[in-house]
mmCIF file of the C-alpha atoms, coordinates in Angstrom:
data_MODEL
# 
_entry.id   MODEL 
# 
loop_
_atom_site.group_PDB 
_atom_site.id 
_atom_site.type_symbol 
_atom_site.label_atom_id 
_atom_site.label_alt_id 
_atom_site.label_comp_id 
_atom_site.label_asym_id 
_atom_site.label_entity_id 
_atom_site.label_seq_id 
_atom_site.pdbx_PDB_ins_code 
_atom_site.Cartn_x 
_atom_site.Cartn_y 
_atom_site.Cartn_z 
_atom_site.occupancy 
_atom_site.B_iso_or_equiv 
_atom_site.pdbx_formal_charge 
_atom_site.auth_seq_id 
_atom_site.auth_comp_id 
_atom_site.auth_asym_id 
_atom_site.auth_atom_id 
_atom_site.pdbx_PDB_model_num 
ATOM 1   C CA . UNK A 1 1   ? 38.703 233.526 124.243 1.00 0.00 ? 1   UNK A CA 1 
ATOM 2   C CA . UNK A 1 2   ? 39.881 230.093 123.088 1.00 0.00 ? 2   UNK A CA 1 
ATOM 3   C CA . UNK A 1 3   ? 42.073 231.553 120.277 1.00 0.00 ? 3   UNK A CA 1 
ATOM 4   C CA . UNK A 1 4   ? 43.680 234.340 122.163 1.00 0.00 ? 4   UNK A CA 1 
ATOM 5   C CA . UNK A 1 5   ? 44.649 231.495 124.716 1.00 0.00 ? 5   UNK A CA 1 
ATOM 6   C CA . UNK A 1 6   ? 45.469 229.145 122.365 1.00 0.00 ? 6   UNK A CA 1 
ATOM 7   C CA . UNK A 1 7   ? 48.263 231.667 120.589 1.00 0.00 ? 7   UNK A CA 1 
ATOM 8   C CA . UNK A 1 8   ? 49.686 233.297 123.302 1.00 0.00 ? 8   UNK A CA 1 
ATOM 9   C CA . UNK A 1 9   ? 50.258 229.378 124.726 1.00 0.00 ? 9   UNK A CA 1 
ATOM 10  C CA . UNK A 1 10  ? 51.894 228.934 121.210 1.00 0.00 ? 10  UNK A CA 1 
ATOM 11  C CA . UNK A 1 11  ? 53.919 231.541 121.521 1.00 0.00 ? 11  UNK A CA 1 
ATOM 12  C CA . UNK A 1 12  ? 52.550 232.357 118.391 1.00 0.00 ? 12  UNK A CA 1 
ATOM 13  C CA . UNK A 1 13  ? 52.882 236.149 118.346 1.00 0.00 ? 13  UNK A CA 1 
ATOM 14  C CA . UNK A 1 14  ? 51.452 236.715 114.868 1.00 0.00 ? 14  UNK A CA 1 
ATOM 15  C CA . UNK A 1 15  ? 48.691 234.901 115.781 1.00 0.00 ? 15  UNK A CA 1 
ATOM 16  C CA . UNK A 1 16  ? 48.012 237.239 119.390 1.00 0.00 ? 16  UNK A CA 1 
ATOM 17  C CA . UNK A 1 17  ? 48.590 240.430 117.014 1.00 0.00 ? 17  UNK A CA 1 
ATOM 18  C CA . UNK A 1 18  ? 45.802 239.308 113.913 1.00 0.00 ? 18  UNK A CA 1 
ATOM 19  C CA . UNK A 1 19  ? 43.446 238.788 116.873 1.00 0.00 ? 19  UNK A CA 1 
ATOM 20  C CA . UNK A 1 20  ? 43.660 242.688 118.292 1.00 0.00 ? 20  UNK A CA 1 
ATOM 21  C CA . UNK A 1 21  ? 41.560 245.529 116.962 1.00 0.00 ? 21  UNK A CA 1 
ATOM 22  C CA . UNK A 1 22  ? 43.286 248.128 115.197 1.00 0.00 ? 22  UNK A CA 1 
ATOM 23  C CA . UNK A 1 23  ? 41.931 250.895 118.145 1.00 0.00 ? 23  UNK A CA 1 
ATOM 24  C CA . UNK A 1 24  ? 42.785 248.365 120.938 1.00 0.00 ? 24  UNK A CA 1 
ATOM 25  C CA . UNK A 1 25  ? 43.214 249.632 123.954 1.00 0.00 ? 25  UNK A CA 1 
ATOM 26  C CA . UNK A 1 26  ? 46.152 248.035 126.317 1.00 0.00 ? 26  UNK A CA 1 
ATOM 27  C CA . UNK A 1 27  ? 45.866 249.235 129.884 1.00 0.00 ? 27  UNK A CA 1 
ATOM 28  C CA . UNK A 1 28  ? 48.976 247.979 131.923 1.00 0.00 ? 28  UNK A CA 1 
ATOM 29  C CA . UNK A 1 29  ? 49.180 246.357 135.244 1.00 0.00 ? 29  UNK A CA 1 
ATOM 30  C CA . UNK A 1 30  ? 51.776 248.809 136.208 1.00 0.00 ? 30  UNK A CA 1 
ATOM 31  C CA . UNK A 1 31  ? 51.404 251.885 133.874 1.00 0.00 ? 31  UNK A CA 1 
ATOM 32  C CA . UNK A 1 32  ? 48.857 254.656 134.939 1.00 0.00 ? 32  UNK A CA 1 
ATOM 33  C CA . UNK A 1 33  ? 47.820 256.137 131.045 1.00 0.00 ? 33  UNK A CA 1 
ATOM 34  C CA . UNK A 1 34  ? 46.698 252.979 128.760 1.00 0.00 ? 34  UNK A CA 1 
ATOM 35  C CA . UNK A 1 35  ? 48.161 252.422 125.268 1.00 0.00 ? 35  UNK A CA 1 
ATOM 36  C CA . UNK A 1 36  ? 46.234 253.038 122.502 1.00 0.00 ? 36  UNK A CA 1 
ATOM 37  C CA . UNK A 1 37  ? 46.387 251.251 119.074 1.00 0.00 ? 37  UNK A CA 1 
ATOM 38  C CA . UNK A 1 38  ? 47.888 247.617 117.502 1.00 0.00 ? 38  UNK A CA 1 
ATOM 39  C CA . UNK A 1 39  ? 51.028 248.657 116.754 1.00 0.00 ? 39  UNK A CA 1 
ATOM 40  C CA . UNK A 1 40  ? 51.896 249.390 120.516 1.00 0.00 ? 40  UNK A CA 1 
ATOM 41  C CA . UNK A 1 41  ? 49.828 246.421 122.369 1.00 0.00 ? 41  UNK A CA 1 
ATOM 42  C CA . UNK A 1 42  ? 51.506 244.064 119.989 1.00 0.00 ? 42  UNK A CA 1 
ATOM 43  C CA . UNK A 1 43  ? 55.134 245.542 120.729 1.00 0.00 ? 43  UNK A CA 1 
ATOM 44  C CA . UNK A 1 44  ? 54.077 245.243 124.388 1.00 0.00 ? 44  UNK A CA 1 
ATOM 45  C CA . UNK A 1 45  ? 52.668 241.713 124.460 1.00 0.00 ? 45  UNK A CA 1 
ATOM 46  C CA . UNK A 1 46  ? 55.915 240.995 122.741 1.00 0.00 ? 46  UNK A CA 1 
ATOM 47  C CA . UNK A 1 47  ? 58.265 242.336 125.501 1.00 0.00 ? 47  UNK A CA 1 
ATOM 48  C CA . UNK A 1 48  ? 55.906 240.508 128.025 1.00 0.00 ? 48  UNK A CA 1 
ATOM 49  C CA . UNK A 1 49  ? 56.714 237.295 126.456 1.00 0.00 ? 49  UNK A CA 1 
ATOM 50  C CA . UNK A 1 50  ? 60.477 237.931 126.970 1.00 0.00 ? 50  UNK A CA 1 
ATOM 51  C CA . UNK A 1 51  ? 60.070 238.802 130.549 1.00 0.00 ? 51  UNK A CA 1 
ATOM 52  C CA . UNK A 1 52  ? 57.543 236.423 131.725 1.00 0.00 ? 52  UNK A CA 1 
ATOM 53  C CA . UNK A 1 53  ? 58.718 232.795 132.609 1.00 0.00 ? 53  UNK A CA 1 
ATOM 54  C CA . UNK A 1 54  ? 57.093 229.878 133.051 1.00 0.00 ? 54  UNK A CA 1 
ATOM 55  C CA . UNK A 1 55  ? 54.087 231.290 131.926 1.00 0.00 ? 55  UNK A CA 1 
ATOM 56  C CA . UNK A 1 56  ? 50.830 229.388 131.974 1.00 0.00 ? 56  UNK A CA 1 
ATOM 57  C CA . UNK A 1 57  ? 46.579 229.807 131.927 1.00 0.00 ? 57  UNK A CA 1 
ATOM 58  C CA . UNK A 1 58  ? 45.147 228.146 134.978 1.00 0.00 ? 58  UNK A CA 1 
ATOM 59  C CA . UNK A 1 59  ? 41.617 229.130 134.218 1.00 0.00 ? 59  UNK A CA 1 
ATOM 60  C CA . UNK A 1 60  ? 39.174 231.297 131.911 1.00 0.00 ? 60  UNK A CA 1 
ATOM 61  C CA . UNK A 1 61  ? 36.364 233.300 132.740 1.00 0.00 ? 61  UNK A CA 1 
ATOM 62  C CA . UNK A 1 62  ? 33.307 233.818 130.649 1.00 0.00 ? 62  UNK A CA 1 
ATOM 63  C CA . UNK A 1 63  ? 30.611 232.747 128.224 1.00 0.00 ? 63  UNK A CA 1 
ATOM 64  C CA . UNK A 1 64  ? 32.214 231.329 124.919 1.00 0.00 ? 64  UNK A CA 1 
ATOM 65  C CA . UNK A 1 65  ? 30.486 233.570 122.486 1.00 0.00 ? 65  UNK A CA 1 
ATOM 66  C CA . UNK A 1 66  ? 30.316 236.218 125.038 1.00 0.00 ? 66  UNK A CA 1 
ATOM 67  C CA . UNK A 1 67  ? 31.744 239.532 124.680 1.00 0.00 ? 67  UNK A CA 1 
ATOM 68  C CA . UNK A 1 68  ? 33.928 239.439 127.986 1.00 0.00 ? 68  UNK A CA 1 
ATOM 69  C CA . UNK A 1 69  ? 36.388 237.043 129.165 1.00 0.00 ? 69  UNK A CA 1 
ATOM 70  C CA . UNK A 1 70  ? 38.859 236.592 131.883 1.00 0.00 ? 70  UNK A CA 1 
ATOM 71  C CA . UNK A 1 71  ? 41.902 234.510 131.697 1.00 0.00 ? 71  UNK A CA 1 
ATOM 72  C CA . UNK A 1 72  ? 43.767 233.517 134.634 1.00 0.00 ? 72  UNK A CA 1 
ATOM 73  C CA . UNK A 1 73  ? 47.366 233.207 134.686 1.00 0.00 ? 73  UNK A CA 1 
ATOM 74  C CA . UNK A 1 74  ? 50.731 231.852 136.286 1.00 0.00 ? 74  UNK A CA 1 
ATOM 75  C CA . UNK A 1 75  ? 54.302 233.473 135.904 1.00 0.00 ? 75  UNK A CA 1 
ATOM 76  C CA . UNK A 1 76  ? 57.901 233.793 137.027 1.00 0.00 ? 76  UNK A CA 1 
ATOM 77  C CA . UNK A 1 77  ? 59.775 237.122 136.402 1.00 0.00 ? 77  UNK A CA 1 
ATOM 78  C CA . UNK A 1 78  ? 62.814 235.674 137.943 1.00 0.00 ? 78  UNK A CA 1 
ATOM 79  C CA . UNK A 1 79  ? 62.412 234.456 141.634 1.00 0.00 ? 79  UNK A CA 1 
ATOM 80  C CA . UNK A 1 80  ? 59.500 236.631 141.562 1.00 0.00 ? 80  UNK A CA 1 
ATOM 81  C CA . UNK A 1 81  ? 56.003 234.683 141.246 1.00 0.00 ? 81  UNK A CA 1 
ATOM 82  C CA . UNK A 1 82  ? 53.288 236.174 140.216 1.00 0.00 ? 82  UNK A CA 1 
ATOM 83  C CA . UNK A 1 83  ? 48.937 235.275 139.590 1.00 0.00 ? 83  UNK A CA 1 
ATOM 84  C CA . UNK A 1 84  ? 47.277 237.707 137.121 1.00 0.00 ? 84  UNK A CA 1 
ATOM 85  C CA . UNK A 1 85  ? 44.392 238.334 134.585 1.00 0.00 ? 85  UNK A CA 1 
ATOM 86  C CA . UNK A 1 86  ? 44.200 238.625 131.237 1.00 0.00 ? 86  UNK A CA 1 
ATOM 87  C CA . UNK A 1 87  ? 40.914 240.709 131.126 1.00 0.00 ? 87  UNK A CA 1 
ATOM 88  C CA . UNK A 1 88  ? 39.439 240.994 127.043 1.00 0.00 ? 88  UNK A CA 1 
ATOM 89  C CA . UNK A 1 89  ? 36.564 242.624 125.736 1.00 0.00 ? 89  UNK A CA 1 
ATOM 90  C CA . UNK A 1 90  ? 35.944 241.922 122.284 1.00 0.00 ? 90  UNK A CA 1 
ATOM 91  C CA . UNK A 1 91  ? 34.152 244.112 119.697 1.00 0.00 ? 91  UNK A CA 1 
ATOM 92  C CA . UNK A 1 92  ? 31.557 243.459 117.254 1.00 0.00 ? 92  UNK A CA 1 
ATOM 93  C CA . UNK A 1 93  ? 33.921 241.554 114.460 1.00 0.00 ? 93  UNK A CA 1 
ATOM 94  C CA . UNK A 1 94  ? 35.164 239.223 117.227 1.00 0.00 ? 94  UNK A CA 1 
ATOM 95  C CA . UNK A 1 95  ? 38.395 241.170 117.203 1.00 0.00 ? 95  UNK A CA 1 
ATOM 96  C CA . UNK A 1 96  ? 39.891 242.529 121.305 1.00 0.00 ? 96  UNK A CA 1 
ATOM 97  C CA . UNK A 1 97  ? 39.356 246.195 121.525 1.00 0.00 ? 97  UNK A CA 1 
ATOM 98  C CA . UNK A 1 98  ? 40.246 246.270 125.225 1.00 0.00 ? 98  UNK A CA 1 
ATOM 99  C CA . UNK A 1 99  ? 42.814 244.323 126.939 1.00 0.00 ? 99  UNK A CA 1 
ATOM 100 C CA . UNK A 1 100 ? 43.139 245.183 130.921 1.00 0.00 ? 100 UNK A CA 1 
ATOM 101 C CA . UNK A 1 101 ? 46.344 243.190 132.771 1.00 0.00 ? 101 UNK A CA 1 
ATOM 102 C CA . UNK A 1 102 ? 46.075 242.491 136.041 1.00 0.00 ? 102 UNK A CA 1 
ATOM 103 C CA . UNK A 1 103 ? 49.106 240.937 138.445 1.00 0.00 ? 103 UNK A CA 1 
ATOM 104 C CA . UNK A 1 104 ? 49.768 240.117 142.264 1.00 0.00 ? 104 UNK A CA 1 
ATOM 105 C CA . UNK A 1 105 ? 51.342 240.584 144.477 1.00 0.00 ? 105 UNK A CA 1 
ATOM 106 C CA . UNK A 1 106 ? 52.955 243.936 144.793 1.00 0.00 ? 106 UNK A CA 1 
ATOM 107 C CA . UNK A 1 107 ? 56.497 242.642 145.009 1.00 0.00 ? 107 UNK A CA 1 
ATOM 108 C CA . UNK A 1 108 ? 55.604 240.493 141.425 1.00 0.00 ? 108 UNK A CA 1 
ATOM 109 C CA . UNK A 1 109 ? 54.286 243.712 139.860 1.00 0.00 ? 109 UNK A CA 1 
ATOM 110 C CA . UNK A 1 110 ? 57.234 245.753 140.398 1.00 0.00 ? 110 UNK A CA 1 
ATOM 111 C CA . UNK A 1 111 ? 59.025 242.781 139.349 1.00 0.00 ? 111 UNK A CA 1 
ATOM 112 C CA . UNK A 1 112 ? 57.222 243.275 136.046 1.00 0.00 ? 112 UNK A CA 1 
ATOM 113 C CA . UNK A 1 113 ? 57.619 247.583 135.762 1.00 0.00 ? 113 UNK A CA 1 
ATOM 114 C CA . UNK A 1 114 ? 61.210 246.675 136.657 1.00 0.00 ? 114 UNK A CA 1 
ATOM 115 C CA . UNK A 1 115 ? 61.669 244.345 133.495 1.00 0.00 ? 115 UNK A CA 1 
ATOM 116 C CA . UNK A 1 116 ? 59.266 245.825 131.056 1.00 0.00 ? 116 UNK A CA 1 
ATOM 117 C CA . UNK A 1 117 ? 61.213 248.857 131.888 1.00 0.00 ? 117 UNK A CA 1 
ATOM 118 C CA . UNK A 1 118 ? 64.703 247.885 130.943 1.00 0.00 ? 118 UNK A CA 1 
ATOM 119 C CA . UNK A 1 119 ? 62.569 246.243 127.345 1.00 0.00 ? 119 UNK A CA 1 
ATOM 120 C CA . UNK A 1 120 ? 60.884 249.794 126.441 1.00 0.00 ? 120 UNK A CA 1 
ATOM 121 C CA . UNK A 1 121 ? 63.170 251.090 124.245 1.00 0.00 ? 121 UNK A CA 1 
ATOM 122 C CA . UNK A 1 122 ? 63.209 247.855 122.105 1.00 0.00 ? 122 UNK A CA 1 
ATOM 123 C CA . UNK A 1 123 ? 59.434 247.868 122.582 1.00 0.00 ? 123 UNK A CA 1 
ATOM 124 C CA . UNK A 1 124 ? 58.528 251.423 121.535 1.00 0.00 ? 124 UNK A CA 1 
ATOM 125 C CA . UNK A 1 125 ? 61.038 250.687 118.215 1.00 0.00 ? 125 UNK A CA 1 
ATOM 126 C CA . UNK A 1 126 ? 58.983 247.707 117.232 1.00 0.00 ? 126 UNK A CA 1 
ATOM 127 C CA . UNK A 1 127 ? 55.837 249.626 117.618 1.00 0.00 ? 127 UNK A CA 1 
ATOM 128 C CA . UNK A 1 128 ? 56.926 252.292 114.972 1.00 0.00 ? 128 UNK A CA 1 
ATOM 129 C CA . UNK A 1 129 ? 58.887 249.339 113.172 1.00 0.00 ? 129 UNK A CA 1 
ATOM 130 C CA . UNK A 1 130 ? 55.379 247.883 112.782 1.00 0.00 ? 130 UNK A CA 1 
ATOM 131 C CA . UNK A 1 131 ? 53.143 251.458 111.955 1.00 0.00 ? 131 UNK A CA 1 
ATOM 132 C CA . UNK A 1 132 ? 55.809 251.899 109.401 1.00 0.00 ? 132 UNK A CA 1 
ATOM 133 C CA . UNK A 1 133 ? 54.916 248.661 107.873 1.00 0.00 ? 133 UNK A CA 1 
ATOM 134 C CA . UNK A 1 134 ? 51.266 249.175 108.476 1.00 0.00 ? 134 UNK A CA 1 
ATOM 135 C CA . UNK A 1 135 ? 51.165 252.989 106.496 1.00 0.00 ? 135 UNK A CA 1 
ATOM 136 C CA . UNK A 1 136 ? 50.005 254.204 109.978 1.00 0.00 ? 136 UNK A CA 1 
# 
């Protein structure tokens, strides 16, 4: 998913948001229940991007106009590093309507509940920031 990759590599978080499905589901490397809806994933992705450091895409998996795609990544969460995947499933309108995160190794991951953690508050308050905005 060339534009997905090409906006989160921007740092262009309006960009990442207009590309999600209203009913996206966000399931979290290091959260049990998944996160239902826009408003959330977006307030989510946006923590991620103040936690994660040196973040980069080594690779992505998948057909170009397929449905399902796979995109490798690179990160620091301080001297933690970490490998993931991006996993995205996107629906009929092109739009992602499932986004699955996955990171290694354990030490990295708790690295990452440890710092999304201490962002929730701020995160949860953009999400209804953002529903409030959206008449949702």
């Amino acid at each position: 998913m060339q534009a997905f990759r090409a906006a989160v590599e921007a740092h262009d978080l309006d960009a990442v948001e207009a590309l999600l499905a209203e009913d996206v589901v966000f399931t979290s490397p290091v959260v049990f229940k998944p996160y239902h809806g826009k408003a959330i994933t977006a307030a989510i992705l946006r923590g991620v991007t103040r936690v994660f450091e040196d973040f980069r895409y080594e690779r992505v998996i998948g057909e170009a106009d397929g449905p399902d795609h796979a995109l490798v990544f690179t990160a620091r969460i301080g001297d933690r590093e970490i490998s993931g995947c991006d996993l995205l499933h996107l629906d009929e309108s092109g739009r992602i309507d499932e986004l699955t995160v996955m990171v290694r190794p354990l030490s990295g991951a708790q690295a990452l509940q440890a710092a999304m953690g201490a962002q929730f508050d701020r995160i949860a308050q953009e999400a209804r920031e953002a529903q409030g905005r959206s008449g949702g």
